């Protein structure tokens, strides 16, 4: 018999297609994303999705965006902690995956922010995510230039490979730092 759930790092039986917000934990997200490699591993060195998310949050802060936008950027790939990632060229063909991913990502944002993203919040996050993708891939896929432009970044993204436990810890510290700032009340 096939299970409809995964068992998370925090030992939750979690159904990705029907997410229960009570079973979504920042510790699961930080742990899993610190172990997942960007670009399905097709880069010159290990570079985690957690580190990418940290870079996005730091860029949002450097651009002077609110703590809420920083948290949105930190969590923008959090669904991948539960369903992994599929490369953009393939994801475009997987309508059901996109529905599950959106439902899960909305549950994550609702859990930590109180609501899903507004269109303005999504646009700010998406711009940073795309700018960071171009920058990171230019530095981490040195065998081939993938983009014709270089985005203007206001931060200094960290690209060094680090131990996953160190990245996990930094992710959690960043999350709690944003929450402690009191900007995100009660979440």
C-alpha positions as CSV (number, residue, x, y, z in Angstrom):
1,X,0.0,0.0,0.0
2,X,1.4,3.4,-1.0
3,X,1.4,6.2,1.7
4,X,-0.1,9.5,0.9
5,X,2.2,11.3,3.3
6,X,5.9,11.9,3.9
7,X,7.6,11.7,7.3
8,X,9.3,15.0,8.0
9,X,12.5,15.7,9.9
10,X,10.4,16.8,12.9
11,X,8.6,13.4,12.5
12,X,5.3,14.6,11.2
13,X,3.2,12.6,8.8
14,X,2.6,15.3,6.3
15,X,0.4,15.1,3.2
16,X,1.9,17.5,0.7
17,X,-1.2,17.5,-1.5
18,X,-3.4,18.5,1.4
19,X,-1.2,20.5,3.8
20,X,-2.1,20.8,7.4
21,X,-0.6,24.1,8.7
22,X,-0.3,22.6,12.2
23,X,2.3,20.2,10.7
24,X,4.3,22.8,8.9
25,X,7.4,23.6,11.0
26,X,10.2,26.1,10.2
27,X,12.7,23.4,11.5
28,X,11.5,21.0,8.7
29,X,11.9,23.7,6.1
30,X,15.3,24.8,7.2
31,X,16.6,21.3,7.5
32,X,15.3,20.0,4.1
33,X,16.2,23.1,2.1
34,X,19.8,23.0,3.5
35,X,20.2,19.5,2.0
36,X,18.6,20.3,-1.4
37,X,20.9,21.5,-4.2
38,X,19.9,24.3,-6.6
39,X,19.6,23.5,-10.3
40,X,19.1,19.8,-9.6
41,X,22.8,19.7,-8.9
42,X,23.9,20.9,-12.3
43,X,26.2,23.6,-11.0
44,X,29.9,23.6,-10.2
45,X,29.6,22.9,-6.4
46,X,26.9,22.1,-3.9
47,X,24.7,25.2,-3.3
48,X,21.6,24.7,-1.3
49,X,18.1,26.1,-1.8
50,X,18.4,27.3,1.8
51,X,21.4,29.4,1.0
52,X,19.6,30.8,-2.1
53,X,16.6,31.7,0.1
54,X,18.9,33.4,2.6
55,X,20.5,35.4,-0.2
56,X,17.1,36.5,-1.4
57,X,16.1,37.6,2.2
58,X,19.4,39.5,2.5
59,X,18.8,41.2,-0.9
60,X,15.3,42.2,0.2
61,X,16.8,43.8,3.4
62,X,19.5,45.5,1.4
63,X,16.8,47.0,-0.9
64,X,15.1,48.4,2.2
65,X,12.1,46.2,2.0
66,X,10.0,45.4,5.0
67,X,10.6,42.5,7.4
68,X,7.5,40.9,5.9
69,X,9.0,41.0,2.4
70,X,12.3,39.6,3.8
71,X,10.4,36.7,5.4
72,X,8.5,36.2,2.1
73,X,11.9,35.9,0.3
74,X,13.2,33.6,2.9
75,X,10.2,31.3,2.5
76,X,9.6,31.6,-1.2
77,X,10.9,28.1,-2.0
78,X,9.7,26.5,1.3
79,X,7.3,24.2,-0.5
80,X,10.4,22.4,-1.9
81,X,11.1,21.1,1.6
82,X,8.0,18.9,1.2
83,X,7.8,18.3,-2.6
84,X,11.4,18.9,-3.8
85,X,11.9,21.0,-6.9
86,X,11.4,20.5,-10.5
87,X,13.3,22.5,-13.0
88,X,11.4,25.4,-14.7
89,X,11.4,23.9,-18.2
90,X,9.7,20.7,-16.9
91,X,7.5,22.4,-14.3
92,X,5.7,24.3,-17.1
93,X,4.2,21.0,-18.3
94,X,3.1,19.7,-14.9
95,X,-0.2,21.5,-14.2
96,X,-1.1,19.2,-11.2
97,X,2.3,19.7,-9.6
98,X,1.9,23.5,-10.0
99,X,-1.5,23.3,-8.2
100,X,-0.1,21.3,-5.4
101,X,2.9,23.6,-5.1
102,X,0.7,26.7,-5.0
103,X,-1.6,25.2,-2.4
104,X,1.4,24.2,-0.3
105,X,3.2,27.5,-0.7
106,X,0.0,29.4,0.2
107,X,-0.4,27.2,3.4
108,X,3.2,28.0,4.3
109,X,2.7,31.8,3.8
110,X,-0.6,31.6,5.7
111,X,1.1,29.8,8.6
112,X,4.0,32.3,8.9
113,X,2.4,35.5,7.6
114,X,-1.3,35.1,8.2
115,X,-2.3,35.2,4.6
116,X,-1.2,34.1,1.1
117,X,0.8,36.7,-0.8
118,X,-0.8,39.8,-2.5
119,X,0.1,40.3,-6.1
120,X,2.4,43.2,-5.1
121,X,4.3,41.0,-2.6
122,X,4.6,38.3,-5.1
123,X,6.1,40.7,-7.7
124,X,8.7,42.0,-5.2
125,X,9.7,38.5,-4.2
126,X,9.7,37.2,-7.8
127,X,12.0,40.1,-9.0
128,X,14.5,39.3,-6.2
129,X,14.3,35.5,-6.9
130,X,14.9,36.0,-10.6
131,X,17.8,38.5,-10.1
132,X,19.4,36.1,-7.6
133,X,19.0,33.2,-10.0
134,X,20.8,35.1,-12.7
135,X,23.6,36.2,-10.3
136,X,24.0,32.8,-8.7
137,X,24.0,30.8,-11.9
138,X,26.6,33.2,-13.5
139,X,28.9,32.4,-10.5
140,X,28.0,28.8,-9.9
141,X,27.8,27.5,-13.5
142,X,31.1,28.9,-14.8
143,X,31.3,26.5,-17.8
144,X,28.6,28.3,-19.6
145,X,27.0,31.8,-19.6
146,X,23.2,31.3,-19.2
147,X,22.0,34.9,-19.3
148,X,22.8,38.0,-21.3
149,X,22.4,40.5,-18.4
150,X,23.7,41.0,-14.9
151,X,21.2,42.2,-12.4
152,X,21.9,45.1,-10.0
153,X,22.1,43.6,-6.5
154,X,22.3,45.7,-3.3
155,X,23.7,42.9,-1.2
156,X,26.7,40.6,-1.3
157,X,25.3,37.1,-1.8
158,X,27.1,34.3,-0.1
159,X,28.0,31.6,-2.7
160,X,30.5,29.4,-0.8
161,X,29.6,25.9,-0.1
162,X,29.0,25.4,3.6
163,X,28.1,22.5,5.8
164,X,24.4,21.9,5.7
165,X,24.1,22.2,9.5
166,X,25.7,25.6,9.4
167,X,23.3,26.7,6.6
168,X,20.3,25.3,8.5
169,X,21.3,27.2,11.6
170,X,21.7,30.4,9.7
171,X,18.3,29.9,8.1
172,X,16.7,29.5,11.5
173,X,18.6,32.4,13.0
174,X,17.5,34.6,10.1
175,X,13.9,33.5,10.5
176,X,13.8,34.1,14.2
177,X,15.6,37.4,13.8
178,X,12.9,38.6,11.4
179,X,10.2,37.4,13.8
180,X,11.9,38.9,16.8
181,X,12.0,42.3,15.1
182,X,8.3,42.3,16.0
183,X,7.3,43.4,12.5
184,X,5.4,40.1,11.9
185,X,3.1,40.2,14.9
186,X,1.9,36.9,16.3
187,X,3.3,34.8,13.5
